Amino acid sequence: MSQQQQFNFSKNVYVITNCDSLLGYALAYRFLEAMKNREEGPEISGHKLRLLCRSRSGFGLSRLEEMGGEIVEVNYKEEDKMRHCMKDVRCVLLVPEYSSDREKEADCLLKAAKHQHVEHVALMSCLGVDRIHKKDSNQQGSEFHNLEQLCRIEKMVKENFSGEKHCIVRHPMFYQLLYYLAPQIERENFLPLPVEKNKKWSTLDMNDVIEGVYRLAKKHRERLVGQQVDEIFKKQVYDFTCSKPLNGEEMAREIGEGLGQSDMKFKQISESDMKKQLEHIKKDDRFKERPDQRGDLKKGRDGFWSFPINKFIHDRKIETFMEWWRLANMGQLDMHSDELRHILDREPHSLKKYIEVNRDQFKRFK
């Protein structure tokens, strides 16, 4: 065995950041579930999953700890401590923070990872971030501040871990965020969004996204031990989209059919009204705790890992939603890629199917 192979073999820790977020938590759950069920090959035996968070309190992280995850509270700007977190780490899955310092935090983490010779960094990014440059650059600062930050974090990852040492997965808004609109959907029978009714844009079941990321990671490890994999698993940037982008009226119809309410309507609302709705959810006790359901990740049936509790509604996250809907209004999110379908080896769950499978969850908000 070569020195390089011995060195690599000694690195037995994988890291997922921002596990006190909706996406970070769900990704951690999927990887821990695979390790527990021995879905991994023998090369992963004895490996650990280190889960970074700002705060472990109130997010249900003890469930991930019970599954075998190592929970570490961090300040992402403390480089010495981040270097310690990167000790013996082979790969990092970076889920950007929703904070005012997310660029500094990402930069610090990437420098620490590079210092500790981490082999590979994967980044979760946002579908459409590469399209904001089609706008007049003078307007980017005010209109797309958060998406611009994600764009710069993508660039940092590419610069620090060039070539095949990085992978970027861009995803759209998740179906799970419709839970935040469920009180209005169930009570008033309309879908309220700050998007023009004729603009098409992509949404996805987060369960499909995390399954796609898990499969990419598994294929990456297979490549490291010399196995052959399909070309789709060798890319550095992926755009995950649904099979067919929908406009607001089509979304309302699919949601209505999924709920058994065929007269569901779409209603365009202002950004300020959308912000008020999300602010109201922050105080809604029904979003305070994760539900107990175990769900079924592969069927898209939500469980405790994929329910968006109100602690996830940060001001920066709300701002990012608004920027994304502005991109939709510009026609920049009417896009389609077959990458996720090829990775999953099936069509991603349709909005109608997802709502049907999770109908009981939505009916709780009547």
Short mmCIF file of C-alpha atoms in Angstrom, two decimals:
data_model
loop_
_atom_site.label_atom_id
_atom_site.label_comp_id
_atom_site.label_asym_id
_atom_site.label_seq_id
_atom_site.Cartn_x
_atom_site.Cartn_y
_atom_site.Cartn_z
CA MET A 1 0.00 0.00 0.00
CA SER A 2 1.38 3.44 -0.94
CA GLN A 3 1.95 6.21 1.62
CA GLN A 4 -0.88 8.20 0.06
CA GLN A 5 -3.26 5.26 0.43
CA GLN A 6 -2.17 4.75 4.06
CA PHE A 7 -2.72 8.43 4.75
CA ASN A 8 -6.17 8.31 3.19
CA PHE A 9 -7.05 5.16 5.09
CA SER A 10 -6.34 6.92 8.39
CA LYS A 11 -8.98 9.55 7.66
CA ASN A 12 -12.18 7.98 8.94
CA VAL A 13 -14.40 11.00 9.73
CA TYR A 14 -17.04 12.63 7.52
CA VAL A 15 -18.45 16.06 8.41
CA ILE A 16 -21.82 17.68 7.71
CA THR A 17 -22.16 21.34 8.68
CA ASN A 18 -25.21 23.37 9.77
CA CYS A 19 -27.08 20.36 11.19
CA ASP A 20 -29.31 22.75 13.14
CA SER A 21 -31.00 23.61 9.82
CA LEU A 22 -33.72 21.83 7.87
CA LEU A 23 -31.43 20.57 5.10
CA GLY A 24 -28.38 19.85 7.28
CA TYR A 25 -30.43 17.80 9.73
CA ALA A 26 -32.14 15.82 6.96
CA LEU A 27 -28.81 15.04 5.26
CA ALA A 28 -27.33 13.87 8.56
CA TYR A 29 -30.35 11.63 9.14
CA ARG A 30 -29.99 9.99 5.69
CA PHE A 31 -26.29 9.21 6.13
CA LEU A 32 -26.72 7.92 9.68
CA GLU A 33 -29.66 5.76 8.60
CA ALA A 34 -27.49 4.24 5.85
CA MET A 35 -24.67 3.50 8.29
CA LYS A 36 -27.11 1.97 10.77
CA ASN A 37 -28.76 -0.21 8.10
CA ARG A 38 -25.38 -1.19 6.63
CA GLU A 39 -26.20 0.24 3.21
CA GLU A 40 -22.53 1.19 2.94
CA GLY A 41 -19.80 -1.03 1.57
CA PRO A 42 -17.04 -2.54 3.74
CA GLU A 43 -14.76 0.43 2.97
CA ILE A 44 -16.93 2.63 5.23
CA SER A 45 -16.80 0.28 8.22
CA GLY A 46 -15.56 2.05 11.36
CA HIS A 47 -16.12 5.53 9.96
CA LYS A 48 -17.72 8.34 11.94
CA LEU A 49 -20.09 11.17 11.09
CA ARG A 50 -19.31 14.48 12.80
CA LEU A 51 -22.24 16.92 12.78
CA LEU A 52 -21.50 20.62 13.28
CA CYS A 53 -24.07 23.05 14.68
CA ARG A 54 -24.25 26.45 16.33
CA SER A 55 -26.54 25.18 19.06
CA ARG A 56 -27.74 21.68 19.88
CA SER A 57 -30.65 22.93 22.01
CA GLY A 58 -34.19 22.76 20.62
CA PHE A 59 -33.40 21.12 17.27
CA GLY A 60 -33.84 17.43 18.14
CA LEU A 61 -30.14 16.75 17.59
CA SER A 62 -30.14 14.14 20.37
CA ARG A 63 -32.01 11.85 17.93
CA LEU A 64 -29.07 12.05 15.53
CA GLU A 65 -26.69 11.42 18.43
CA GLU A 66 -28.64 8.28 19.37
CA MET A 67 -28.18 7.09 15.77
CA GLY A 68 -24.40 7.41 16.15
CA GLY A 69 -23.68 10.99 15.08
CA GLU A 70 -21.04 13.04 16.90
CA ILE A 71 -22.61 16.44 17.65
CA VAL A 72 -20.16 19.37 17.93
CA GLU A 73 -21.22 22.94 18.76
CA VAL A 74 -19.02 25.40 16.89
CA ASN A 75 -18.35 29.03 16.11
CA TYR A 76 -17.56 28.78 12.41
CA LYS A 77 -15.32 31.87 12.58
CA GLU A 78 -12.85 30.40 15.11
CA GLU A 79 -10.22 28.94 12.81
CA ASP A 80 -8.25 27.04 15.47
CA LYS A 81 -11.36 25.23 16.65
CA MET A 82 -12.46 24.59 13.08
CA ARG A 83 -9.06 23.00 12.40
CA HIS A 84 -9.70 20.69 15.35
CA CYS A 85 -13.12 19.81 13.88
CA MET A 86 -11.39 18.90 10.60
CA LYS A 87 -8.93 16.48 12.24
CA ASP A 88 -8.98 13.03 10.57
CA VAL A 89 -11.73 14.24 8.19
CA ARG A 90 -11.87 12.80 4.70
CA CYS A 91 -14.88 14.67 3.26
CA VAL A 92 -16.98 17.70 4.23
CA LEU A 93 -20.56 18.36 3.18
CA LEU A 94 -20.95 22.12 3.53
CA VAL A 95 -24.47 23.42 4.10
CA PRO A 96 -24.10 27.25 4.17
CA GLU A 97 -25.36 29.12 7.20
CA TYR A 98 -28.23 31.61 7.06
CA SER A 99 -26.25 34.31 8.84
CA SER A 100 -24.87 37.76 8.08
CA ASP A 101 -21.34 36.27 8.24
CA ARG A 102 -21.95 33.20 6.09
CA GLU A 103 -19.08 34.07 3.71
CA LYS A 104 -16.55 34.51 6.53
CA GLU A 105 -17.80 31.31 8.14
CA ALA A 106 -17.49 29.33 4.90
CA ASP A 107 -14.04 30.81 4.25
CA CYS A 108 -12.83 29.88 7.73
CA LEU A 109 -14.17 26.33 7.43
CA LEU A 110 -12.62 25.84 3.99
CA LYS A 111 -9.23 27.14 5.16
CA ALA A 112 -9.34 24.79 8.15
CA ALA A 113 -10.30 21.88 5.89
CA LYS A 114 -7.45 22.68 3.52
CA HIS A 115 -4.98 23.00 6.41
CA GLN A 116 -5.97 19.54 7.64
CA HIS A 117 -5.73 18.06 4.12
CA VAL A 118 -9.41 17.18 3.77
CA GLU A 119 -9.73 15.33 0.47
CA HIS A 120 -13.12 16.46 -0.82
CA VAL A 121 -15.70 19.19 -0.16
CA ALA A 122 -19.30 19.08 -1.37
CA LEU A 123 -21.41 22.24 -1.23
CA MET A 124 -25.19 22.59 -1.10
CA SER A 125 -26.12 25.67 -3.13
CA CYS A 126 -29.22 27.23 -4.63
CA LEU A 127 -30.61 26.61 -8.12
CA GLY A 128 -30.31 29.76 -10.23
CA VAL A 129 -27.37 31.42 -8.45
CA ASP A 130 -25.45 31.35 -11.72
CA ARG A 131 -28.28 33.27 -13.41
CA ILE A 132 -28.26 36.41 -11.30
CA HIS A 133 -25.38 37.68 -13.43
CA LYS A 134 -27.79 38.10 -16.31
CA LYS A 135 -29.14 41.10 -14.41
CA ASP A 136 -27.50 44.53 -14.44
CA SER A 137 -24.63 44.15 -11.95
CA ASN A 138 -25.49 47.51 -10.35
CA GLN A 139 -28.71 46.02 -9.01
CA GLN A 140 -27.28 42.79 -7.63
CA GLY A 141 -26.30 44.21 -4.25
CA SER A 142 -29.81 45.20 -3.26
CA GLU A 143 -31.91 42.62 -5.08
CA PHE A 144 -29.85 39.44 -4.77
CA HIS A 145 -27.52 39.98 -1.83
CA ASN A 146 -27.94 36.46 -0.37
CA LEU A 147 -27.75 34.63 -3.70
CA GLU A 148 -24.61 36.63 -4.53
CA GLN A 149 -23.09 35.38 -1.28
CA LEU A 150 -23.85 31.78 -2.25
CA CYS A 151 -22.25 32.46 -5.63
CA ARG A 152 -19.07 33.66 -3.92
CA ILE A 153 -19.05 30.62 -1.61
CA GLU A 154 -19.25 28.40 -4.71
CA LYS A 155 -16.18 30.23 -6.03
CA MET A 156 -14.33 29.72 -2.71
CA VAL A 157 -14.99 25.98 -2.85
CA LYS A 158 -13.75 25.76 -6.45
CA GLU A 159 -10.60 27.73 -5.61
CA ASN A 160 -9.70 25.86 -2.40
CA PHE A 161 -10.63 22.37 -3.66
CA SER A 162 -10.08 22.53 -7.39
CA GLY A 163 -10.70 19.82 -9.98
CA GLU A 164 -12.26 16.61 -8.69
CA LYS A 165 -11.79 17.64 -5.06
CA HIS A 166 -15.16 19.41 -4.99
CA CYS A 167 -18.79 18.93 -5.94
CA ILE A 168 -21.59 21.54 -5.93
CA VAL A 169 -25.26 20.57 -5.77
CA ARG A 170 -27.73 23.34 -6.59
CA HIS A 171 -31.28 22.66 -5.50
CA PRO A 172 -34.57 24.60 -5.75
CA MET A 173 -37.09 25.42 -3.02
CA PHE A 174 -38.44 22.34 -1.25
CA TYR A 175 -42.03 21.08 -1.17
CA GLN A 176 -41.57 20.88 2.63
CA LEU A 177 -41.71 24.68 2.84
CA LEU A 178 -45.39 24.46 1.86
CA TYR A 179 -46.03 23.44 5.48
CA TYR A 180 -45.44 27.09 6.34
CA LEU A 181 -48.35 27.95 4.03
CA ALA A 182 -50.51 25.01 5.15
CA PRO A 183 -52.71 27.07 7.53
CA GLN A 184 -53.82 29.26 4.60
CA ILE A 185 -53.96 26.38 2.12
CA GLU A 186 -56.21 24.38 4.44
CA ARG A 187 -58.27 27.24 5.85
CA GLU A 188 -58.75 29.46 2.81
CA ASN A 189 -58.18 26.98 -0.05
CA PHE A 190 -55.62 29.02 -1.96
CA LEU A 191 -51.87 28.98 -2.50
CA PRO A 192 -50.38 32.41 -1.68
CA LEU A 193 -47.00 33.23 -3.27
CA PRO A 194 -45.21 36.42 -4.39
CA VAL A 195 -44.82 35.15 -7.96
CA GLU A 196 -46.71 36.04 -11.13
CA LYS A 197 -49.17 33.27 -11.99
CA ASN A 198 -47.70 32.56 -15.44
CA LYS A 199 -44.05 32.20 -14.31
CA LYS A 200 -42.76 28.64 -14.20
CA TRP A 201 -40.20 27.52 -11.63
CA SER A 202 -38.87 24.30 -10.15
CA THR A 203 -39.56 22.83 -6.72
CA LEU A 204 -38.52 19.44 -5.30
CA ASP A 205 -39.17 17.02 -2.48
CA MET A 206 -36.24 17.49 -0.09
CA ASN A 207 -36.26 13.72 0.42
CA ASP A 208 -35.31 13.32 -3.26
CA VAL A 209 -32.53 15.89 -2.91
CA ILE A 210 -30.96 14.19 0.11
CA GLU A 211 -31.27 10.78 -1.56
CA GLY A 212 -29.53 12.25 -4.62
CA VAL A 213 -26.70 13.66 -2.48
CA TYR A 214 -26.35 10.35 -0.63
CA ARG A 215 -26.03 8.47 -3.93
CA LEU A 216 -23.42 10.95 -5.21
CA ALA A 217 -21.39 10.46 -2.02
CA LYS A 218 -21.62 6.67 -2.27
CA LYS A 219 -20.47 6.69 -5.91
CA HIS A 220 -17.62 9.04 -5.00
CA ARG A 221 -16.38 6.52 -2.43
CA GLU A 222 -16.71 3.70 -4.96
CA ARG A 223 -14.50 5.68 -7.36
CA LEU A 224 -11.88 6.15 -4.63
CA VAL A 225 -11.49 2.36 -4.29
CA GLY A 226 -11.21 1.94 -8.07
CA GLN A 227 -14.74 0.94 -9.03
CA GLN A 228 -16.21 2.12 -12.34
CA VAL A 229 -19.17 4.53 -12.14
CA ASP A 230 -21.39 6.18 -14.76
CA GLU A 231 -20.37 9.58 -16.17
CA ILE A 232 -23.27 11.32 -14.37
CA PHE A 233 -21.46 10.68 -11.06
CA LYS A 234 -18.24 12.38 -12.21
CA LYS A 235 -19.49 15.96 -12.56
CA GLN A 236 -18.43 18.86 -10.33
CA VAL A 237 -21.67 20.92 -10.55
CA TYR A 238 -25.22 19.55 -10.52
CA ASP A 239 -28.50 21.38 -11.07
CA PHE A 240 -31.28 19.39 -9.39
CA THR A 241 -34.73 20.21 -10.80
CA CYS A 242 -38.17 18.63 -10.90
CA SER A 243 -39.30 16.78 -14.05
CA LYS A 244 -41.39 19.74 -15.22
CA PRO A 245 -41.33 23.32 -13.87
CA LEU A 246 -44.81 24.57 -12.93
CA ASN A 247 -46.42 27.98 -12.65
CA GLY A 248 -48.46 29.08 -9.64
CA GLU A 249 -51.80 27.98 -11.04
CA GLU A 250 -50.43 24.53 -11.94
CA MET A 251 -48.92 24.20 -8.46
CA ALA A 252 -52.22 25.12 -6.82
CA ARG A 253 -54.02 22.53 -8.95
CA GLU A 254 -51.54 19.76 -8.04
CA ILE A 255 -51.71 20.65 -4.35
CA GLY A 256 -55.51 20.70 -4.48
CA GLU A 257 -55.67 17.32 -6.20
CA GLY A 258 -53.19 15.89 -3.70
CA LEU A 259 -55.33 17.13 -0.80
CA GLY A 260 -58.63 16.15 -2.45
CA GLN A 261 -59.60 19.82 -2.85
CA SER A 262 -60.05 20.24 -6.59
CA ASP A 263 -61.03 23.93 -6.39
CA MET A 264 -57.67 25.09 -4.94
CA LYS A 265 -56.67 28.49 -6.41
CA PHE A 266 -53.41 30.39 -6.76
CA LYS A 267 -53.19 33.90 -5.34
CA GLN A 268 -50.33 36.27 -6.08
CA ILE A 269 -49.43 38.24 -2.96
CA SER A 270 -46.84 40.91 -2.22
CA GLU A 271 -43.42 40.19 -0.73
CA SER A 272 -44.43 42.08 2.41
CA ASP A 273 -47.51 39.87 2.85
CA MET A 274 -45.37 36.77 2.35
CA LYS A 275 -42.93 38.01 5.00
CA LYS A 276 -45.81 38.62 7.41
CA GLN A 277 -47.04 35.05 6.89
CA LEU A 278 -43.59 33.63 7.65
CA GLU A 279 -43.18 35.91 10.68
CA HIS A 280 -46.53 34.64 11.97
CA ILE A 281 -45.35 31.03 11.62
CA LYS A 282 -42.43 31.86 13.94
CA LYS A 283 -44.97 32.14 16.78
CA ASP A 284 -47.19 29.20 15.78
CA ASP A 285 -46.86 26.42 18.37
CA ARG A 286 -47.74 23.79 15.76
CA PHE A 287 -44.27 24.38 14.25
CA LYS A 288 -42.41 24.35 17.55
CA GLU A 289 -41.49 20.65 17.76
CA ARG A 290 -40.61 17.95 15.28
CA PRO A 291 -43.45 15.44 14.79
CA ASP A 292 -42.81 11.90 16.08
CA GLN A 293 -43.53 10.18 12.76
CA ARG A 294 -40.69 8.10 11.36
CA GLY A 295 -42.02 8.53 7.83
CA ASP A 296 -40.51 6.89 4.78
CA LEU A 297 -37.72 8.83 3.10
CA LYS A 298 -37.75 6.90 -0.18
CA LYS A 299 -41.51 7.27 -0.64
CA GLY A 300 -41.35 10.98 0.25
CA ARG A 301 -43.40 10.50 3.43
CA ASP A 302 -42.08 13.12 5.82
CA GLY A 303 -40.82 12.16 9.25
CA PHE A 304 -39.22 14.01 12.14
CA TRP A 305 -36.08 14.66 10.04
CA SER A 306 -37.86 16.63 7.28
CA PHE A 307 -40.46 18.76 9.06
CA PRO A 308 -39.66 22.52 8.97
CA ILE A 309 -39.96 23.73 12.57
CA ASN A 310 -40.27 27.48 13.09
CA LYS A 311 -36.73 27.78 14.49
CA PHE A 312 -35.56 27.47 10.89
CA ILE A 313 -37.22 30.74 9.84
CA HIS A 314 -34.32 33.20 10.05
CA ASP A 315 -34.48 36.71 8.60
CA ARG A 316 -31.75 35.79 6.12
CA LYS A 317 -33.68 32.72 5.04
CA ILE A 318 -36.79 34.82 4.42
CA GLU A 319 -34.69 37.27 2.39
CA THR A 320 -33.25 34.39 0.34
CA PHE A 321 -36.76 33.08 -0.41
CA MET A 322 -37.75 36.54 -1.67
CA GLU A 323 -34.69 36.77 -3.91
CA TRP A 324 -35.42 33.35 -5.34
CA TRP A 325 -39.01 34.33 -6.13
CA ARG A 326 -37.70 37.51 -7.79
CA LEU A 327 -35.58 35.30 -10.03
CA ALA A 328 -38.70 33.30 -10.83
CA ASN A 329 -40.51 36.50 -11.77
CA MET A 330 -37.63 37.32 -14.13
CA GLY A 331 -38.17 33.96 -15.87
CA GLN A 332 -34.73 32.71 -14.76
CA LEU A 333 -35.98 29.60 -12.92
CA ASP A 334 -37.89 28.02 -15.79
CA MET A 335 -35.18 25.40 -16.14
CA HIS A 336 -34.96 21.64 -16.44
CA SER A 337 -32.18 19.13 -15.93
CA ASP A 338 -32.33 15.32 -16.02
CA GLU A 339 -29.41 14.98 -13.59
CA LEU A 340 -31.45 14.13 -10.50
CA ARG A 341 -33.58 11.65 -12.44
CA HIS A 342 -30.46 9.83 -13.66
CA ILE A 343 -28.92 9.81 -10.17
CA LEU A 344 -32.10 8.48 -8.53
CA ASP A 345 -32.77 6.11 -11.44
CA ARG A 346 -36.43 7.26 -11.35
CA GLU A 347 -38.46 10.44 -11.73
CA PRO A 348 -38.34 12.79 -8.72
CA HIS A 349 -41.62 12.85 -6.77
CA SER A 350 -44.21 15.13 -8.37
CA LEU A 351 -45.83 17.84 -6.25
CA LYS A 352 -49.20 16.09 -6.45
CA LYS A 353 -47.73 12.74 -5.34
CA TYR A 354 -45.82 14.37 -2.49
CA ILE A 355 -48.96 16.09 -1.19
CA GLU A 356 -50.96 12.85 -1.48
CA VAL A 357 -48.36 10.92 0.53
CA ASN A 358 -48.26 13.65 3.20
CA ARG A 359 -51.97 14.56 3.17
CA ASP A 360 -52.45 13.70 6.87
CA GLN A 361 -49.59 16.02 7.85
CA PHE A 362 -51.18 18.92 5.96
CA LYS A 363 -54.66 18.20 7.35
CA ARG A 364 -53.30 18.88 10.85
CA PHE A 365 -53.38 22.59 10.00
CA LYS A 366 -57.14 22.83 9.38
#
